[in-house]
mmCIF file of C-alpha atoms and ligand atoms in Angstrom:
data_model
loop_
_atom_site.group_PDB
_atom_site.id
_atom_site.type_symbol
_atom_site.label_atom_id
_atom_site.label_comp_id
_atom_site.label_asym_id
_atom_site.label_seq_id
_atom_site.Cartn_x
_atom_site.Cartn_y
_atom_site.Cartn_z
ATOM 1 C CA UNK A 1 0.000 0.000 0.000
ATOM 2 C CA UNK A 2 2.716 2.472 1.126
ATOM 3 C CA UNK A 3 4.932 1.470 -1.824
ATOM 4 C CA UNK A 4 2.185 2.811 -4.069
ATOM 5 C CA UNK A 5 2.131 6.074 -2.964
ATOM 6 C CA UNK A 6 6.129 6.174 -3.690
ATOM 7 C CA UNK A 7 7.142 4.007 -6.295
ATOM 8 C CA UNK A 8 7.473 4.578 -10.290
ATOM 9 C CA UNK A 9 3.870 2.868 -11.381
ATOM 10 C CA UNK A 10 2.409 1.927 -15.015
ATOM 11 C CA UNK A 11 -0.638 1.453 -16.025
ATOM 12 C CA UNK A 12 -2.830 1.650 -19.391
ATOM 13 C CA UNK A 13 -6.150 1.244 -20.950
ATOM 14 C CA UNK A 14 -7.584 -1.976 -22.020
ATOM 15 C CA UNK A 15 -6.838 -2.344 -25.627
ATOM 16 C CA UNK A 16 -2.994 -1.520 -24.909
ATOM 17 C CA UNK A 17 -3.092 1.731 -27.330
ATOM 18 C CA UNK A 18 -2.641 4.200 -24.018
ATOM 19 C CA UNK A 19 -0.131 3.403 -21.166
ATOM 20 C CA UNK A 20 1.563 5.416 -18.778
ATOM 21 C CA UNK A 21 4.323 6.323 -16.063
ATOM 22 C CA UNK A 22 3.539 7.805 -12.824
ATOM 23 C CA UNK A 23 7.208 9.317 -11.856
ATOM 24 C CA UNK A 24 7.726 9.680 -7.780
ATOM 25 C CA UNK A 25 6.123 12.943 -6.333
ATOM 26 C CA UNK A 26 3.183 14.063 -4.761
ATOM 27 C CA UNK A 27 0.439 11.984 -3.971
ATOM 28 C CA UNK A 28 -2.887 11.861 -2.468
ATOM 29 C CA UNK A 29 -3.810 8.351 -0.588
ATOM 30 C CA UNK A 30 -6.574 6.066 -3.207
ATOM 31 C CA UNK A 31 -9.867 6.990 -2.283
ATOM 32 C CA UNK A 32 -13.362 5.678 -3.333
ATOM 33 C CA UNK A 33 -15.818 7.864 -4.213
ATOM 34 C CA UNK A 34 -19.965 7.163 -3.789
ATOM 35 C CA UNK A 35 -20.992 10.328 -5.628
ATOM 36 C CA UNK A 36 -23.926 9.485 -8.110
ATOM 37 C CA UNK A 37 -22.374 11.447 -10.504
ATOM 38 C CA UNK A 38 -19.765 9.136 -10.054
ATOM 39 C CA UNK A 39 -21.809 6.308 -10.410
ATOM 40 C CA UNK A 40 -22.989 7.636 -13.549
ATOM 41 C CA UNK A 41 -19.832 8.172 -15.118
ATOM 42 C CA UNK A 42 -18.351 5.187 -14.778
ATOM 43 C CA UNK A 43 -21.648 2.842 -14.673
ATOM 44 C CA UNK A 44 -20.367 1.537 -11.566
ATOM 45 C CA UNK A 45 -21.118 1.814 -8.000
ATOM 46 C CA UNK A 46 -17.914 3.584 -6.997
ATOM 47 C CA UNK A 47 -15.050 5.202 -8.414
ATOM 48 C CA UNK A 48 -11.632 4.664 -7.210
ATOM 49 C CA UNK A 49 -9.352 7.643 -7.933
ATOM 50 C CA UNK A 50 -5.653 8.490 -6.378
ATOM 51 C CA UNK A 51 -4.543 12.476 -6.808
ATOM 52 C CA UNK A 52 -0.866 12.965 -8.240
ATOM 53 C CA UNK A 53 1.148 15.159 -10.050
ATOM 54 C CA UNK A 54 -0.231 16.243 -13.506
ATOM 55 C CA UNK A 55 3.911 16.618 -13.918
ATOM 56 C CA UNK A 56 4.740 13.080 -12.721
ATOM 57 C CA UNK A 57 2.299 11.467 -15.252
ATOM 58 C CA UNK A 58 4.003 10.892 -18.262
ATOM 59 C CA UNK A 59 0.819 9.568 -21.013
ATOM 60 C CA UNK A 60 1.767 10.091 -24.760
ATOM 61 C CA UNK A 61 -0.852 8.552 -26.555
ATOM 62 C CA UNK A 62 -3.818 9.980 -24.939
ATOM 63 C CA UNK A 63 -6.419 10.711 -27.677
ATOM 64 C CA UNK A 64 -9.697 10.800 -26.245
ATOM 65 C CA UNK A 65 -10.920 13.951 -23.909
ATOM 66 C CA UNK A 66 -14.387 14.483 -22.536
ATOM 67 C CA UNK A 67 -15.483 17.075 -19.914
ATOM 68 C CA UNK A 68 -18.048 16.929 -16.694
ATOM 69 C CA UNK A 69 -18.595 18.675 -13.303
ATOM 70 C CA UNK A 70 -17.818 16.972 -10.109
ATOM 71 C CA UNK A 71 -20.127 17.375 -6.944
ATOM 72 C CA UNK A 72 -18.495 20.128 -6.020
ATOM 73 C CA UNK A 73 -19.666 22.220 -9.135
ATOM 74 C CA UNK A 74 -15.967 21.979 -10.936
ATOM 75 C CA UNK A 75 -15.410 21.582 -14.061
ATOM 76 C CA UNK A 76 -13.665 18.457 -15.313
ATOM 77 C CA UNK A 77 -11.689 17.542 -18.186
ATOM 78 C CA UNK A 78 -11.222 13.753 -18.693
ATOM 79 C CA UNK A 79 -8.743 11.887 -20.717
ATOM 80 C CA UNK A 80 -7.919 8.229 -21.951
ATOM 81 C CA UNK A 81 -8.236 6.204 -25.102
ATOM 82 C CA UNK A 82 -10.212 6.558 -28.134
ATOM 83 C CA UNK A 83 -10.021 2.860 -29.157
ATOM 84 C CA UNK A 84 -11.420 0.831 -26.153
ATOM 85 C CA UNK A 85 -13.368 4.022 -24.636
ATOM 86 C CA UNK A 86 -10.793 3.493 -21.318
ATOM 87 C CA UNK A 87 -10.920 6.495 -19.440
ATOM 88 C CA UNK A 88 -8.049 7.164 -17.319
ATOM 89 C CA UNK A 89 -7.794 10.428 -15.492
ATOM 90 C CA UNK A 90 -9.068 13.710 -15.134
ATOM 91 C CA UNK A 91 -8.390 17.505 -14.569
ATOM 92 C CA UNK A 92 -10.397 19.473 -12.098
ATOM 93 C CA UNK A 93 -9.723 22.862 -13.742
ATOM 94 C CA UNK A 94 -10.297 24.633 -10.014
ATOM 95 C CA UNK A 95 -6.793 23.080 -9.151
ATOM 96 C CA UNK A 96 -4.412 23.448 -12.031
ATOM 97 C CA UNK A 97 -1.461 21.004 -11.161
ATOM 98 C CA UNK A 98 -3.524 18.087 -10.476
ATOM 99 C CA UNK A 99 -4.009 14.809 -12.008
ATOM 100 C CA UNK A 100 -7.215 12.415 -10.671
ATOM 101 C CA UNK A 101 -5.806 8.955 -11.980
ATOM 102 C CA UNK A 102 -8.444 5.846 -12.100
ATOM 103 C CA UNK A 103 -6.771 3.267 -9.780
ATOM 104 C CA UNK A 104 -8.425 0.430 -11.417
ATOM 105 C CA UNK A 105 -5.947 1.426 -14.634
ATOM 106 C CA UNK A 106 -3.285 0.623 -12.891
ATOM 107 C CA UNK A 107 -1.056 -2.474 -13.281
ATOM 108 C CA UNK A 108 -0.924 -2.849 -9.746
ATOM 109 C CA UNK A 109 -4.554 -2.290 -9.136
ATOM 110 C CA UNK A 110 -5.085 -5.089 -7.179
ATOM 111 C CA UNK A 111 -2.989 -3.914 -4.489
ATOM 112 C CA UNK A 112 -5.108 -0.464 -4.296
ATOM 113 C CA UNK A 113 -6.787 0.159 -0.914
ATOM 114 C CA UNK A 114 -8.858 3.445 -0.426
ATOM 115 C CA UNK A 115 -7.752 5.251 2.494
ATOM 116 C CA UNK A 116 -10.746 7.209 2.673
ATOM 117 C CA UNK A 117 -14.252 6.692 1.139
ATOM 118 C CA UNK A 118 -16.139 9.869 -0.133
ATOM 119 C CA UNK A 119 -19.959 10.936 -0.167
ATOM 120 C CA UNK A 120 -20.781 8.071 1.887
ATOM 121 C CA UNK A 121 -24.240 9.582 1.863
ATOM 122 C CA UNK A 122 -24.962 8.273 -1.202
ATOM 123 C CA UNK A 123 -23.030 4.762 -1.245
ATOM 124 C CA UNK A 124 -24.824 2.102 -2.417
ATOM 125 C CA UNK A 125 -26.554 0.039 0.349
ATOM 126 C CA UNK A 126 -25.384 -3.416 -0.212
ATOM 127 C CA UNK A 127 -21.938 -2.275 0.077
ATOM 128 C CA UNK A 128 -20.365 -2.534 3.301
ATOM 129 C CA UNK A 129 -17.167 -0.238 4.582
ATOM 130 C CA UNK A 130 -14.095 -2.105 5.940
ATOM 131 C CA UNK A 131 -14.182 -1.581 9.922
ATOM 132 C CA UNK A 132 -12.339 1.488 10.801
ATOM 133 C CA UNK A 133 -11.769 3.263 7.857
ATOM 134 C CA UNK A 134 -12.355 6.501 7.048
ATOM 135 C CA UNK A 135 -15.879 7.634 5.552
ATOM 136 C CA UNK A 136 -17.387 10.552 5.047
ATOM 137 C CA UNK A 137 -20.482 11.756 3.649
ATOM 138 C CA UNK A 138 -19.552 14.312 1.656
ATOM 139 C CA UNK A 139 -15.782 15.140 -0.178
ATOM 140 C CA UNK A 140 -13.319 17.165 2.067
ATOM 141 C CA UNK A 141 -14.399 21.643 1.594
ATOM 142 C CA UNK A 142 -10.756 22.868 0.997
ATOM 143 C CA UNK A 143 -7.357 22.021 -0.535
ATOM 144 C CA UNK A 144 -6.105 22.163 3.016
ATOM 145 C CA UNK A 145 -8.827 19.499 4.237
ATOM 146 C CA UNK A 146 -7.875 17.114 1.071
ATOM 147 C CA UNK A 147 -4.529 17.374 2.196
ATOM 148 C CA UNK A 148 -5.112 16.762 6.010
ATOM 149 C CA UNK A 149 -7.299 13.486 5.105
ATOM 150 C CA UNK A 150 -5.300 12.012 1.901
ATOM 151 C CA UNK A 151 -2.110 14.195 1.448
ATOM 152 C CA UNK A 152 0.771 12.103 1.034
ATOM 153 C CA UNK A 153 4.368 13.792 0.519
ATOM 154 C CA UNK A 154 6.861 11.950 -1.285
HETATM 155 ZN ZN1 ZN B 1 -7.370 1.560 -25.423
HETATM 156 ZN ZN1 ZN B 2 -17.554 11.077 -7.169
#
């Protein structure tokens, strides 16, 4: 778990066209987020998303870009491939910098664990949270609450 939040990762879309480096830097811890629109976008019951560098991740055969507005009322761009329809991070344009990756593109997903899970209020109900970890119903207010729950520094 710790390793992920240092080490060099890869990770790619399905059909092999994208991949990616994740350099050492910054990180935020994974978390899972319950948001509907969330739900929505990924036709899923959760999304699992880790915040890094923008810098750090090196992707050169991105082709695809879409845009949509988190709970928050921020606009985001996404990104991924045009082929298989993978989509593999975004851009919340409030925080220029910033890179939301989707864990479950990693190579390494499997060894993901979300540190925190997000708008809890609208989880689905036949998922149940690990004991002890750290929920809440809506997404942290401020860049300084994001960092006090999920800030990682390398
Ligand atoms: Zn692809
Ligand atoms: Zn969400």
């Amino acid at each position: 778990m710790n390793e992920l939040l240092s080490e060099t990762l890869q990770g790619g879309c399905n059909c092999g066209a994208v991949r990616y480096t994740l350099t050492p830097g910054f990180r935020m811890g994974p978390y899972a987020c319950h948001c509907t629109l969330c739900q929505t976008r990924t036709g899923s019951a959760f999304a699992e998303h880790m915040v890094v560098l923008r810098s750090a991740l090196e992707v050169p055969g991105a082709d695809w870009e879409g845009k949509t507005v988190n709970p928050s009322g921020a606009e985001v761009m996404l990104y991924g491939c045009n082929s298989c329809g993978a989509r593999l991070w975004g851009e919340n344009l409030t925080v220029p910098g910033l890179a939301t990756l989707r864990c479950g593109t990693l190579d390494r997903s499997a060894e993901v664990e979300p540190e925190a899970h997000l708008w809890v209020s609208s989880k689905q109900a036949w998922i149940t949270l690990p004991h002890g970890t750290k929920a809440m119903d809506e997404q942290p207010r401020s860049n300084e609450e994001w960092m006090r729950e999920l800030g990682h520094m390398p």
